[in-house]
PDB file of N, CA and C in Angstrom:
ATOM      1  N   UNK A   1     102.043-208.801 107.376  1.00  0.00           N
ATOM      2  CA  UNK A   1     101.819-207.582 106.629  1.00  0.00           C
ATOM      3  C   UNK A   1     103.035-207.321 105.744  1.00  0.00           C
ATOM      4  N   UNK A   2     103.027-206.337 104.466  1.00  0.00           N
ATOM      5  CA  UNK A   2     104.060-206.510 103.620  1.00  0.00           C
ATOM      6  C   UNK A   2     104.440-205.170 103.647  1.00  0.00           C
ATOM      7  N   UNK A   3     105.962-205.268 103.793  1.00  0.00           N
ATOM      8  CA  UNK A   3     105.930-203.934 103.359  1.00  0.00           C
ATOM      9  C   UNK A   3     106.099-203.231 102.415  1.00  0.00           C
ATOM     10  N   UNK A   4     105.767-201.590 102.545  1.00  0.00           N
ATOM     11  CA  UNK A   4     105.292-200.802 101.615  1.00  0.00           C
ATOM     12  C   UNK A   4     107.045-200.847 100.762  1.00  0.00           C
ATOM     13  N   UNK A   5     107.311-201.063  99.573  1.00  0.00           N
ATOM     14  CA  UNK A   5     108.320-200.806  98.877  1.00  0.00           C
ATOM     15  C   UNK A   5     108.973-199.177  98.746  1.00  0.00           C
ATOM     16  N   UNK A   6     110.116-198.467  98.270  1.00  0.00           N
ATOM     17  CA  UNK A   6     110.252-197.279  98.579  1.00  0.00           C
ATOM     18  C   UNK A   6     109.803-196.314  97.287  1.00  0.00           C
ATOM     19  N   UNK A   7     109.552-197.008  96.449  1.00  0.00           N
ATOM     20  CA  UNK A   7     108.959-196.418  95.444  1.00  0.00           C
ATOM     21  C   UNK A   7     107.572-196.598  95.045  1.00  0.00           C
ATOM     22  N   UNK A   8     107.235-197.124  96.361  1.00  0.00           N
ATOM     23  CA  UNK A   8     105.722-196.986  96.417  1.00  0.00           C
ATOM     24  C   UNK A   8     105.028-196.027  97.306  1.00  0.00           C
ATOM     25  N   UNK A   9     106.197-195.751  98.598  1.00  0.00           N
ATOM     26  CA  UNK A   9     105.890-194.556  99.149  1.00  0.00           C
ATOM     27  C   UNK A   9     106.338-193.324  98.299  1.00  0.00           C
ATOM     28  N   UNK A  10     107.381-193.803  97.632  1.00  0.00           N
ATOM     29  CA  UNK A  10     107.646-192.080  96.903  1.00  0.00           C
ATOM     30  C   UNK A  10     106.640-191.579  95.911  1.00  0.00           C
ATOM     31  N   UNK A  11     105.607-192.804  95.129  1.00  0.00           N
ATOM     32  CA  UNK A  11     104.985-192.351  94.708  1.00  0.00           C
ATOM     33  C   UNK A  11     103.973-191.665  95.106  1.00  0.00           C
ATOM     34  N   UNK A  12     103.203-192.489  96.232  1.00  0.00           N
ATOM     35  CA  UNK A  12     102.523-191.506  97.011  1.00  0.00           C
ATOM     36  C   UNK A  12     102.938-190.515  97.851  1.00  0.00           C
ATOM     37  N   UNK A  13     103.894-189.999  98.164  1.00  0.00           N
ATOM     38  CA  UNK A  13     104.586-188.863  98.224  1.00  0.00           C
ATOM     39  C   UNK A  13     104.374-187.660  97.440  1.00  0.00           C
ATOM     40  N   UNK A  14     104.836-188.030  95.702  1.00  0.00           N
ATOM     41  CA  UNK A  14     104.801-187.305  95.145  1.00  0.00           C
ATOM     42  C   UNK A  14     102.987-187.208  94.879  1.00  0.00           C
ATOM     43  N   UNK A  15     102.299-188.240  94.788  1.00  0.00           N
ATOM     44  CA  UNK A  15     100.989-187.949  94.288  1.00  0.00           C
ATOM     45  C   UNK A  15     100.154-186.775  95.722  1.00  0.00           C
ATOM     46  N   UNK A  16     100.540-187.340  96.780  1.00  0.00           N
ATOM     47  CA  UNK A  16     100.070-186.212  97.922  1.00  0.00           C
ATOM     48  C   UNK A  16     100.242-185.043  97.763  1.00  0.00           C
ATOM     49  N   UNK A  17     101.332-184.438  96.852  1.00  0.00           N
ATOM     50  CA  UNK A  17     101.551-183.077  96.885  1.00  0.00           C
ATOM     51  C   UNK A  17     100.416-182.395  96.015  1.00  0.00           C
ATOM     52  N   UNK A  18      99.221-183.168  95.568  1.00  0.00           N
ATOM     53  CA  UNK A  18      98.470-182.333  94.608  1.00  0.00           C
ATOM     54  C   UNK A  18      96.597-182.410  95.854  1.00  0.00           C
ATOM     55  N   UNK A  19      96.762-181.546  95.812  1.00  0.00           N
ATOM     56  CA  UNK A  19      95.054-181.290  97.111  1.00  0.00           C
ATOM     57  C   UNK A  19      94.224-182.311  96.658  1.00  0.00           C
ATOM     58  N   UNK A  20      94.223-181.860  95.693  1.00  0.00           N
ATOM     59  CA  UNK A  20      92.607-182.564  94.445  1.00  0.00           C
ATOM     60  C   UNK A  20      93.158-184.631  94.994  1.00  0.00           C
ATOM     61  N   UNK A  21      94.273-184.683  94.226  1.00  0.00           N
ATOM     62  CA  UNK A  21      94.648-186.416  94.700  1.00  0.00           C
ATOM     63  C   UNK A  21      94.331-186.527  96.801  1.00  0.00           C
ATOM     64  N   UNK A  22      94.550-185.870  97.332  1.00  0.00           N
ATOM     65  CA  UNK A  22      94.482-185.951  99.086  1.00  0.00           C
ATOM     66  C   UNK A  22      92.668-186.030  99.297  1.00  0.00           C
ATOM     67  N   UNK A  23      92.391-185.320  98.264  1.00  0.00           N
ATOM     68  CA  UNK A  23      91.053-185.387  98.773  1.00  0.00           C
ATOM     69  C   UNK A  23      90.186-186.760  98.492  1.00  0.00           C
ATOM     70  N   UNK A  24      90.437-186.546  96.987  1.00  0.00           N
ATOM     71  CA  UNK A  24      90.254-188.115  96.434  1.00  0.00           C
ATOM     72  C   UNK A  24      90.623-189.328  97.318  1.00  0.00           C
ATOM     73  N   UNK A  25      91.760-189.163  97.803  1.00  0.00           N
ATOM     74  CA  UNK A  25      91.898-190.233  99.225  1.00  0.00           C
ATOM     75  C   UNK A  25      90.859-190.351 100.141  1.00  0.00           C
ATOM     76  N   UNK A  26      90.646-189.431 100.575  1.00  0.00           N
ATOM     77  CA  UNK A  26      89.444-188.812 101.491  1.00  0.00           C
ATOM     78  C   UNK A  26      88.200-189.772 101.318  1.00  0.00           C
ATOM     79  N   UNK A  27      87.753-189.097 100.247  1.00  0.00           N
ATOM     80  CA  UNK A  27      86.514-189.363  99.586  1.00  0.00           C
ATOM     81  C   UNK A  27      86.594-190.932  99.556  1.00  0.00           C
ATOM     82  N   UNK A  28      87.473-191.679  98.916  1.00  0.00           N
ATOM     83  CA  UNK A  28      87.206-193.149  99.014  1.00  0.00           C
ATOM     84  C   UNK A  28      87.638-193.395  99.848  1.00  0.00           C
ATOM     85  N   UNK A  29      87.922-193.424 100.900  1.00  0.00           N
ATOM     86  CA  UNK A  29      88.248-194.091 102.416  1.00  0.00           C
ATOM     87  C   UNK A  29      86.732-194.099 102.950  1.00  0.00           C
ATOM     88  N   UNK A  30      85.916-192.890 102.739  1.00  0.00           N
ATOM     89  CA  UNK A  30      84.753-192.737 103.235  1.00  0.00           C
ATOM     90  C   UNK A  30      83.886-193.357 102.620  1.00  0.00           C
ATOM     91  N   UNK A  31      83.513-193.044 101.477  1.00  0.00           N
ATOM     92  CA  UNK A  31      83.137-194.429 100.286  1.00  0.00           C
ATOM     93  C   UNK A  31      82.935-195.842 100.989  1.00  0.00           C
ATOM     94  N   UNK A  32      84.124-196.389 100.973  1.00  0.00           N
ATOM     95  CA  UNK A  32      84.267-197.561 101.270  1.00  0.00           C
ATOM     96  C   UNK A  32      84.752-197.540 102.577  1.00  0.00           C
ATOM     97  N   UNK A  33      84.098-196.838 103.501  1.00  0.00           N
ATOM     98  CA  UNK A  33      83.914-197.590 104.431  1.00  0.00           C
ATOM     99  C   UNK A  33      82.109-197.501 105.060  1.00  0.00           C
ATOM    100  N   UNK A  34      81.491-196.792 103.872  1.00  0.00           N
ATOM    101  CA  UNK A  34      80.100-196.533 103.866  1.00  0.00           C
ATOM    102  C   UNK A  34      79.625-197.830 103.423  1.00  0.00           C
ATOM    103  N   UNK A  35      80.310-198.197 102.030  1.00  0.00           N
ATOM    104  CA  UNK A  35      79.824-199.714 101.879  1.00  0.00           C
ATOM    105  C   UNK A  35      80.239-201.153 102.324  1.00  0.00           C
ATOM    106  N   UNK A  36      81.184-200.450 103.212  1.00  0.00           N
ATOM    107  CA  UNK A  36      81.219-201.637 104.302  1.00  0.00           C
ATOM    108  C   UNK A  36      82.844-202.644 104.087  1.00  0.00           C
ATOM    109  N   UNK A  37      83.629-201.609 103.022  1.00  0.00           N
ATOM    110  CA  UNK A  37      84.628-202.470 103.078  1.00  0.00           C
ATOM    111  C   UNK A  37      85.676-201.553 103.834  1.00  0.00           C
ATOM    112  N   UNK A  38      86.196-201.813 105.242  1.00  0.00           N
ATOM    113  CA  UNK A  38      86.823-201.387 106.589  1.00  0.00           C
ATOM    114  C   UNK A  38      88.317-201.836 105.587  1.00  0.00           C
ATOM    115  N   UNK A  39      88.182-202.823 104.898  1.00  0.00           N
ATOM    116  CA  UNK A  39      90.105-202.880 104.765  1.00  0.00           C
ATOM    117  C   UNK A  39      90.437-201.909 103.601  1.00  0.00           C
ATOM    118  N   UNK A  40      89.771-201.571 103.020  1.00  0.00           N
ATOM    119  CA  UNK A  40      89.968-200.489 101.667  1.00  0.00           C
ATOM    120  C   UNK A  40      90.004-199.018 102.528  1.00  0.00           C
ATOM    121  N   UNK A  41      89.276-198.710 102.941  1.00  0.00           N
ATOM    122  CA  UNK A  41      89.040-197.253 103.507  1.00  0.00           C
ATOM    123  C   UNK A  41      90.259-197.353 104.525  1.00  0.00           C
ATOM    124  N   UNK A  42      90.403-197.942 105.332  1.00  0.00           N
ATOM    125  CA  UNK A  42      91.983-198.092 106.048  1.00  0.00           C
ATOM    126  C   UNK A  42      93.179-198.021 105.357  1.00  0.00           C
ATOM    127  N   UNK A  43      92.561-198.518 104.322  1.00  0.00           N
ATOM    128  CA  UNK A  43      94.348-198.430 103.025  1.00  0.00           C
ATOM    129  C   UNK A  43      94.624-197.031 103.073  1.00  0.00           C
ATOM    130  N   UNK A  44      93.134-196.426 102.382  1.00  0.00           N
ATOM    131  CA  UNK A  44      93.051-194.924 102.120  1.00  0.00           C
ATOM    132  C   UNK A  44      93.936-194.259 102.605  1.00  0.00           C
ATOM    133  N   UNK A  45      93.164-193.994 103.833  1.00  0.00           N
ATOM    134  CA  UNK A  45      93.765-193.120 105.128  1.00  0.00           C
ATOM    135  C   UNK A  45      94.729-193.397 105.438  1.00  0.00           C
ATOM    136  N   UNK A  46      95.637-194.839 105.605  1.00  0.00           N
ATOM    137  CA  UNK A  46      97.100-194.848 105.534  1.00  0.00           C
ATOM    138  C   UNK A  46      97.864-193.948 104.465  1.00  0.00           C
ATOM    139  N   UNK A  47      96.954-194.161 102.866  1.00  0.00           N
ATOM    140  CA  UNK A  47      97.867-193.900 102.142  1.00  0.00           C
ATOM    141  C   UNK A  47      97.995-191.989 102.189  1.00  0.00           C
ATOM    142  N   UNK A  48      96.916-191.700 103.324  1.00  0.00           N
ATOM    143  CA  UNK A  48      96.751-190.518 103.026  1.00  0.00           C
ATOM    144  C   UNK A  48      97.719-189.805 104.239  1.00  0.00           C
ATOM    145  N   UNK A  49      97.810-190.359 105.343  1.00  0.00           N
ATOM    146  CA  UNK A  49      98.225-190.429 106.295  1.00  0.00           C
ATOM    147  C   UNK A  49     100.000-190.337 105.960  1.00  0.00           C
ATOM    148  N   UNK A  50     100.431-191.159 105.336  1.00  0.00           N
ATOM    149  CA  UNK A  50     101.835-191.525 104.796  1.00  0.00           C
ATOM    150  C   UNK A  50     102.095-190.502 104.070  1.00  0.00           C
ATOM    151  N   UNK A  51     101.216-190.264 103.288  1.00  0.00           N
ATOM    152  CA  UNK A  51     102.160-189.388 101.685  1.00  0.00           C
ATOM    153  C   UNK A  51     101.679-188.022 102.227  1.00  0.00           C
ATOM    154  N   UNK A  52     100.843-187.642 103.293  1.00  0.00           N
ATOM    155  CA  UNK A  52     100.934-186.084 104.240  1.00  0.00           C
ATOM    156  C   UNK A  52     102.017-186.357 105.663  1.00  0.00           C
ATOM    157  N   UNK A  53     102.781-187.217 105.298  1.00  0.00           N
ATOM    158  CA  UNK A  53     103.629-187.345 106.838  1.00  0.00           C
ATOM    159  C   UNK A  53     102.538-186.742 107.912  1.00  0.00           C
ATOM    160  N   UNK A  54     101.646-187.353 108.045  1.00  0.00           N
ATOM    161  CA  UNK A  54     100.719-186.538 109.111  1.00  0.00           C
ATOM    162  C   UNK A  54     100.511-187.674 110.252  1.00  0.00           C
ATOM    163  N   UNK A  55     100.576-188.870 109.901  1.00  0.00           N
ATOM    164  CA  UNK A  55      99.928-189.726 111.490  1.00  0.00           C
ATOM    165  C   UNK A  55     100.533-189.454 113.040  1.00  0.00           C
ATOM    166  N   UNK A  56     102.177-188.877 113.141  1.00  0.00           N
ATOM    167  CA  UNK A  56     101.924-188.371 114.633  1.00  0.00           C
ATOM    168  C   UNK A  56     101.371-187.209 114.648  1.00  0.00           C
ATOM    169  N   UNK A  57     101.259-186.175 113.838  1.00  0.00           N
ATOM    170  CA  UNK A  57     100.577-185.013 114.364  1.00  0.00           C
ATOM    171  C   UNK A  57      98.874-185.073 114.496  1.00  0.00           C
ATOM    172  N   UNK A  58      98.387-186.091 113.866  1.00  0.00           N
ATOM    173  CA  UNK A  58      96.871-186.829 113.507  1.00  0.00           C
ATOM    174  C   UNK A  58      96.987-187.608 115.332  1.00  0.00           C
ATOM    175  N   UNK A  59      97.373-188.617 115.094  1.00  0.00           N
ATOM    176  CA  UNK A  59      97.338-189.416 116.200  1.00  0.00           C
ATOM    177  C   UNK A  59      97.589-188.431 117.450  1.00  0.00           C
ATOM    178  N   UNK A  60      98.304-187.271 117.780  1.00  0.00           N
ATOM    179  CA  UNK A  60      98.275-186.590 118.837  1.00  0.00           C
ATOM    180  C   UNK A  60      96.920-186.025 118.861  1.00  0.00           C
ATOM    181  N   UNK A  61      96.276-185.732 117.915  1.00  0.00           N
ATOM    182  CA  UNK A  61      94.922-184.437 117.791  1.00  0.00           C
ATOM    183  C   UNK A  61      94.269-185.618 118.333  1.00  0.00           C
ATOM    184  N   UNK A  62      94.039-186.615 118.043  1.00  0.00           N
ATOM    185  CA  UNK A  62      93.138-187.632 118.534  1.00  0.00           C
ATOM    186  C   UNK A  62      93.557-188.574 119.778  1.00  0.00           C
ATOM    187  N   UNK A  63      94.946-187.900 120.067  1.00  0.00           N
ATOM    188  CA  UNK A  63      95.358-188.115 122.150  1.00  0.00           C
ATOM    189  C   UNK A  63      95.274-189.384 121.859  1.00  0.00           C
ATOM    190  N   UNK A  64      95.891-190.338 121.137  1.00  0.00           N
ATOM    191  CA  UNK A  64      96.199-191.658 120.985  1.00  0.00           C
ATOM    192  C   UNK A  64      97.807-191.788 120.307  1.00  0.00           C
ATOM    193  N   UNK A  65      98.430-193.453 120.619  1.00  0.00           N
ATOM    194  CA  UNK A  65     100.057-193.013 120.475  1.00  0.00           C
ATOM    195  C   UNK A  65      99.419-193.639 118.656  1.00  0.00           C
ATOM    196  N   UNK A  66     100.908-192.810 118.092  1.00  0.00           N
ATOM    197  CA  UNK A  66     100.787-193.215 116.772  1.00  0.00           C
ATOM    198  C   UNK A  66     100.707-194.889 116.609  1.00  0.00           C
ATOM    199  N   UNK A  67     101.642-195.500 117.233  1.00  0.00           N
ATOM    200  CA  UNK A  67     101.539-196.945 117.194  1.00  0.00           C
ATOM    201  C   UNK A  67      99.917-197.353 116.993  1.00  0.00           C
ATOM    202  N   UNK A  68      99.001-196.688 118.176  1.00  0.00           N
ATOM    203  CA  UNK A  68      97.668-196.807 117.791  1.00  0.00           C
ATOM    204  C   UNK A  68      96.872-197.046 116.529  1.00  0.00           C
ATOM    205  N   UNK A  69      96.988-195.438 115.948  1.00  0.00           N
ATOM    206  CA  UNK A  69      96.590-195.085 115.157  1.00  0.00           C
ATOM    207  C   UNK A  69      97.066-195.913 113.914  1.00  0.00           C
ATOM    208  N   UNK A  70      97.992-196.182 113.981  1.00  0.00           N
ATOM    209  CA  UNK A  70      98.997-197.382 112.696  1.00  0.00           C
ATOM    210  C   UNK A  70      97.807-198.277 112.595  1.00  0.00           C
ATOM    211  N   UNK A  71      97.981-199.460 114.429  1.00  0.00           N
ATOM    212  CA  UNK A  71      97.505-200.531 114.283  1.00  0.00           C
ATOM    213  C   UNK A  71      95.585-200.377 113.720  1.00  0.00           C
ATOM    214  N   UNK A  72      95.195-199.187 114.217  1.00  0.00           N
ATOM    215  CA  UNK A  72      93.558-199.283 113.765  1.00  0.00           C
ATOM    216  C   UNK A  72      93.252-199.151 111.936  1.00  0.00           C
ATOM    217  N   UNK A  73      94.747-198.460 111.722  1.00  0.00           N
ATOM    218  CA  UNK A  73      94.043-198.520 110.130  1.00  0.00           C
ATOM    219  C   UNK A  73      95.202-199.295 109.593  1.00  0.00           C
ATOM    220  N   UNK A  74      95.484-200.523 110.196  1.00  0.00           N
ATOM    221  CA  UNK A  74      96.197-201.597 109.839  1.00  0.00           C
ATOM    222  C   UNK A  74      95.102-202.895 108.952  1.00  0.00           C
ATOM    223  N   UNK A  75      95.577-203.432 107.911  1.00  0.00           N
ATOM    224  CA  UNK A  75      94.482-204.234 106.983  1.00  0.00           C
ATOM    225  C   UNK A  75      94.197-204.775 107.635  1.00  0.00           C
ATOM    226  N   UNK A  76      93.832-205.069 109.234  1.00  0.00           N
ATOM    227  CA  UNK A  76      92.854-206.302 109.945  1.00  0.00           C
ATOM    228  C   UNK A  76      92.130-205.291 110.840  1.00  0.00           C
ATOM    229  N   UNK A  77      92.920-204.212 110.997  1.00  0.00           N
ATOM    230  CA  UNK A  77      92.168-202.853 111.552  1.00  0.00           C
ATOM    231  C   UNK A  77      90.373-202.829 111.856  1.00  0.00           C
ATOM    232  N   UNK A  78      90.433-202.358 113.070  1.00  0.00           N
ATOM    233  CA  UNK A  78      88.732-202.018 112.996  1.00  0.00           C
ATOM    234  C   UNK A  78      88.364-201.262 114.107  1.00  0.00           C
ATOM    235  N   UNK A  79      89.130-199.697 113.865  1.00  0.00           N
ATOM    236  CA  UNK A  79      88.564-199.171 114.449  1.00  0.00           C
ATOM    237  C   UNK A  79      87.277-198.545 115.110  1.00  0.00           C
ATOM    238  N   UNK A  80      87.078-197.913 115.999  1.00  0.00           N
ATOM    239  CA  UNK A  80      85.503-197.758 116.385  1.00  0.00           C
ATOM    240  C   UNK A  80      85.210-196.620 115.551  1.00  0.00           C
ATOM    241  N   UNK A  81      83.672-196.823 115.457  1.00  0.00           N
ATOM    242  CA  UNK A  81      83.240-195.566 114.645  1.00  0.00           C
ATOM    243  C   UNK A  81      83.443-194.441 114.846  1.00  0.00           C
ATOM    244  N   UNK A  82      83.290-193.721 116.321  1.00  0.00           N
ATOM    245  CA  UNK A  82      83.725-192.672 116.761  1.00  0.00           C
ATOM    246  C   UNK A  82      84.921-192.454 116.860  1.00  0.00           C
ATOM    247  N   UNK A  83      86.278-193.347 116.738  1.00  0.00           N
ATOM    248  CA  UNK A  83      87.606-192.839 115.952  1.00  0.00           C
ATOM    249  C   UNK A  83      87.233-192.799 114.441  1.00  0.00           C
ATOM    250  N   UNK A  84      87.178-193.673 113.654  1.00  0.00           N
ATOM    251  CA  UNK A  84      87.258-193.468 112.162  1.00  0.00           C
ATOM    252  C   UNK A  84      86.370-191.790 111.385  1.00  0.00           C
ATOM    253  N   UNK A  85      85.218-191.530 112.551  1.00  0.00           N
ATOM    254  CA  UNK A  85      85.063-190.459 111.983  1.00  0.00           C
ATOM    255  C   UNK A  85      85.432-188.826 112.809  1.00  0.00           C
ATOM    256  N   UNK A  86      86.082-189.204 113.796  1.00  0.00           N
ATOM    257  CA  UNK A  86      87.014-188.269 114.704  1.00  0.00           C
ATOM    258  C   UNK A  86      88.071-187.999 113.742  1.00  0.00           C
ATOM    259  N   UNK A  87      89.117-189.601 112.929  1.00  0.00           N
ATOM    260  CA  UNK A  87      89.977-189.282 112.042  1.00  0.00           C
ATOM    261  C   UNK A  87      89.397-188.348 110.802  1.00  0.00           C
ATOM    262  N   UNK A  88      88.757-188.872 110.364  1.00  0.00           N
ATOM    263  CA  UNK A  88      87.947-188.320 109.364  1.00  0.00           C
ATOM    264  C   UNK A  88      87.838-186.684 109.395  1.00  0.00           C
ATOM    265  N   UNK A  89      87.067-186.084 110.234  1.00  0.00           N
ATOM    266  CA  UNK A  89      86.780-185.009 110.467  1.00  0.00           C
ATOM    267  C   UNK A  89      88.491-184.452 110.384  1.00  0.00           C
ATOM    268  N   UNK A  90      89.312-184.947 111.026  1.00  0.00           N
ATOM    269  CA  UNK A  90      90.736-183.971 111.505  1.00  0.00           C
ATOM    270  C   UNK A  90      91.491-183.712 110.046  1.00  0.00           C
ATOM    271  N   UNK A  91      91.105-184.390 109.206  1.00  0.00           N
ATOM    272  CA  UNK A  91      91.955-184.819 107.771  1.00  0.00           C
ATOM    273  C   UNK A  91      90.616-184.078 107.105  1.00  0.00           C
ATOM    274  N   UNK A  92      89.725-184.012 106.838  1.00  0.00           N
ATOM    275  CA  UNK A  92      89.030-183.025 106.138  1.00  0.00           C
ATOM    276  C   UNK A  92      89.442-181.313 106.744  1.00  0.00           C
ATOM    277  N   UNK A  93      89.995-180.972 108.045  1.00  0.00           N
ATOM    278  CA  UNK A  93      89.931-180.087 108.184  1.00  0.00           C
ATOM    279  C   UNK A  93      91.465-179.361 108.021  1.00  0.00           C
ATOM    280  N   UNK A  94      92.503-180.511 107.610  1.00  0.00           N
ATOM    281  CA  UNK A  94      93.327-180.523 106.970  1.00  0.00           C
ATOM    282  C   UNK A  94      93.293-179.991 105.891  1.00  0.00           C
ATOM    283  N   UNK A  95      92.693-180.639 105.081  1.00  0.00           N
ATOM    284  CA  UNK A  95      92.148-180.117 103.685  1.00  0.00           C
ATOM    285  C   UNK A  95      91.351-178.706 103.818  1.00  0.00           C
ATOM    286  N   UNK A  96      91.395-178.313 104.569  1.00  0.00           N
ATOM    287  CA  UNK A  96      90.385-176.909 104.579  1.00  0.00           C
ATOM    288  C   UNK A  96      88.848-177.478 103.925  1.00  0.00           C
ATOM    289  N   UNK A  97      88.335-178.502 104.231  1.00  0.00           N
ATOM    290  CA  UNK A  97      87.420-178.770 104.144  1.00  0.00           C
ATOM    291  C   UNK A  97      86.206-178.589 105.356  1.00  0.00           C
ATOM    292  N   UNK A  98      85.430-177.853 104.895  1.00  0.00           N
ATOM    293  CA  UNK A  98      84.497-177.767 106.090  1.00  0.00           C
ATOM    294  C   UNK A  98      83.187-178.548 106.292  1.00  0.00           C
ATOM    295  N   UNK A  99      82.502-179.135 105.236  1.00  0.00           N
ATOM    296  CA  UNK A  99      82.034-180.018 105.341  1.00  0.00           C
ATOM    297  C   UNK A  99      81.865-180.924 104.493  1.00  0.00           C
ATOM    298  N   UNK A 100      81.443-182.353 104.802  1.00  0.00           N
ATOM    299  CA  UNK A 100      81.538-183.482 104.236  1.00  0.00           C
ATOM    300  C   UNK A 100      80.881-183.100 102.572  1.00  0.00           C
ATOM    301  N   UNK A 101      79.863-182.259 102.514  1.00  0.00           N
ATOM    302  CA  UNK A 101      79.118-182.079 101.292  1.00  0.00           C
ATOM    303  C   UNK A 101      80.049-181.441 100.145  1.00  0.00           C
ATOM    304  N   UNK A 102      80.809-180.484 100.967  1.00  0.00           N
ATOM    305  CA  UNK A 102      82.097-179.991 100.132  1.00  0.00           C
ATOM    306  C   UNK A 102      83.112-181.300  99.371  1.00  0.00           C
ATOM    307  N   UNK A 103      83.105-181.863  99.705  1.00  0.00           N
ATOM    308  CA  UNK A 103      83.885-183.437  99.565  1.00  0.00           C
ATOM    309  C   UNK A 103      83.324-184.057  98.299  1.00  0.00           C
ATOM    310  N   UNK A 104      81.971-184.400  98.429  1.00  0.00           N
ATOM    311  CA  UNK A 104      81.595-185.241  97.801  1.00  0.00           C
ATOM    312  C   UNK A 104      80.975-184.244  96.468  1.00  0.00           C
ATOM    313  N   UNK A 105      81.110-182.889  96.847  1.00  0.00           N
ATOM    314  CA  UNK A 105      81.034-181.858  95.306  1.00  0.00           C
ATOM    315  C   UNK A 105      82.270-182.109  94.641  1.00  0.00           C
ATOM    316  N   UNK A 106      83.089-182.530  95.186  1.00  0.00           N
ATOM    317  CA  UNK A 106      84.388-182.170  94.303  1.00  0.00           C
ATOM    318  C   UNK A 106      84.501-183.642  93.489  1.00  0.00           C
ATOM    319  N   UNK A 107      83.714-184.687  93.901  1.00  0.00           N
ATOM    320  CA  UNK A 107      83.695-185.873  92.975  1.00  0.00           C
ATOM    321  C   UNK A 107      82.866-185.794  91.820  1.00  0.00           C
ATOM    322  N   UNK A 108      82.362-184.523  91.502  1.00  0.00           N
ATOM    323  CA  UNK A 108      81.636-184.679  90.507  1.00  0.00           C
ATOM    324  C   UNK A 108      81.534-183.656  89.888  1.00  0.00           C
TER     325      UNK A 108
END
Protein backbone atom coordinates (compact mmCIF):
# COMPACT_ATOMS: atom_id res chain seq x y z
CA UNK A 1 0.00 0.00 0.00
CA UNK A 2 1.38 3.58 -0.70
CA UNK A 3 1.43 6.10 1.26
CA UNK A 4 -0.80 8.98 1.36
CA UNK A 5 1.83 12.02 0.62
CA UNK A 6 1.39 15.19 3.08
CA UNK A 7 0.01 17.33 0.68
CA UNK A 8 -2.36 15.04 -0.27
CA UNK A 9 -3.77 14.78 3.10
CA UNK A 10 -3.64 18.53 3.49
CA UNK A 11 -5.53 18.79 0.61
CA UNK A 12 -8.16 16.79 1.71
CA UNK A 13 -8.06 18.44 4.87
CA UNK A 14 -8.61 21.57 3.52
CA UNK A 15 -11.31 20.24 0.94
CA UNK A 16 -13.26 18.51 4.14
CA UNK A 17 -13.80 21.75 5.66
CA UNK A 18 -16.61 22.54 3.07
CA UNK A 19 -20.14 20.15 4.02
CA UNK A 20 -21.25 20.19 0.35
CA UNK A 21 -17.38 18.42 -0.63
CA UNK A 22 -18.03 15.68 2.77
CA UNK A 23 -21.13 14.89 1.39
CA UNK A 24 -20.08 14.45 -2.11
CA UNK A 25 -17.68 11.90 -0.48
CA UNK A 26 -20.62 10.29 0.90
CA UNK A 27 -22.59 10.07 -2.03
CA UNK A 28 -19.81 8.37 -4.16
CA UNK A 29 -18.61 5.90 -1.72
CA UNK A 30 -22.28 4.81 -1.88
CA UNK A 31 -22.46 5.11 -5.62
CA UNK A 32 -19.79 2.93 -6.08
CA UNK A 33 -20.24 0.64 -3.91
CA UNK A 34 -23.93 0.18 -5.38
CA UNK A 35 -22.21 -0.57 -8.64
CA UNK A 36 -20.10 -2.86 -7.29
CA UNK A 37 -16.77 -1.20 -7.19
CA UNK A 38 -15.80 -2.03 -3.10
CA UNK A 39 -12.16 -0.44 -3.84
CA UNK A 40 -13.48 3.09 -4.92
CA UNK A 41 -16.20 3.50 -2.25
CA UNK A 42 -13.46 2.43 0.42
CA UNK A 43 -11.17 5.19 -0.98
CA UNK A 44 -14.19 7.47 -0.34
CA UNK A 45 -14.82 6.85 3.13
CA UNK A 46 -11.12 6.82 3.93
CA UNK A 47 -10.86 10.00 2.25
CA UNK A 48 -13.76 11.07 4.22
CA UNK A 49 -12.79 9.51 7.29
CA UNK A 50 -9.14 11.26 7.14
CA UNK A 51 -9.93 14.82 6.12
CA UNK A 52 -12.97 14.67 9.22
CA UNK A 53 -10.19 13.20 11.61
CA UNK A 54 -13.16 11.02 12.48
CA UNK A 55 -12.10 7.11 12.21
CA UNK A 56 -11.42 6.63 16.09
CA UNK A 57 -14.44 8.37 17.09
CA UNK A 58 -16.37 6.35 13.93
CA UNK A 59 -14.65 3.11 14.75
CA UNK A 60 -15.66 3.46 18.58
CA UNK A 61 -19.57 4.18 17.53
CA UNK A 62 -19.23 0.99 15.63
CA UNK A 63 -17.34 -0.88 18.98
CA UNK A 64 -14.55 -1.97 16.60
CA UNK A 65 -10.59 -0.95 17.14
CA UNK A 66 -9.68 1.71 14.62
CA UNK A 67 -6.94 -0.60 13.28
CA UNK A 68 -10.21 -2.45 12.15
CA UNK A 69 -11.93 -0.02 10.67
CA UNK A 70 -8.51 1.16 8.66
CA UNK A 71 -8.00 -2.47 7.53
CA UNK A 72 -11.91 -2.90 6.14
CA UNK A 73 -11.75 0.22 4.07
CA UNK A 74 -8.21 -0.65 3.15
CA UNK A 75 -7.93 -1.05 -1.07
CA UNK A 76 -8.23 -4.98 -0.68
CA UNK A 77 -10.87 -4.18 2.04
CA UNK A 78 -14.23 -5.99 2.09
CA UNK A 79 -16.09 -5.26 4.59
CA UNK A 80 -19.50 -6.90 5.47
CA UNK A 81 -22.52 -5.25 4.39
CA UNK A 82 -23.90 -4.68 7.68
CA UNK A 83 -20.60 -2.71 8.64
CA UNK A 84 -20.31 -0.68 5.37
CA UNK A 85 -23.82 0.45 5.90
CA UNK A 86 -23.65 0.75 9.89
CA UNK A 87 -20.50 3.09 8.64
CA UNK A 88 -22.56 4.69 6.32
CA UNK A 89 -25.48 5.55 8.39
CA UNK A 90 -22.91 7.06 11.38
CA UNK A 91 -21.22 9.53 8.69
CA UNK A 92 -24.55 10.60 7.20
CA UNK A 93 -25.62 11.41 10.64
CA UNK A 94 -22.53 13.30 10.95
CA UNK A 95 -23.55 15.30 8.25
CA UNK A 96 -26.88 16.00 9.86
CA UNK A 97 -28.20 13.96 7.30
CA UNK A 98 -31.27 12.12 8.03
CA UNK A 99 -31.94 10.25 5.24
CA UNK A 100 -30.29 8.64 2.39
CA UNK A 101 -32.91 10.54 -0.06
CA UNK A 102 -31.62 13.80 1.45
CA UNK A 103 -28.15 12.74 -0.03
CA UNK A 104 -28.88 11.90 -3.25
CA UNK A 105 -31.14 15.48 -3.54
CA UNK A 106 -28.17 17.28 -3.02
CA UNK A 107 -26.53 15.59 -6.25
CA UNK A 108 -28.76 17.19 -8.31
Amino acid sequence: MMALTREFKDTVMELCKDPEYRKGLLLEALESYLEGDIAVGNSMFRDYLNGTQAFKEVSEDMQMKESGLRRMLSPAGNGTCKNIFRLFKLCQEREGIHSPGELFSLSH
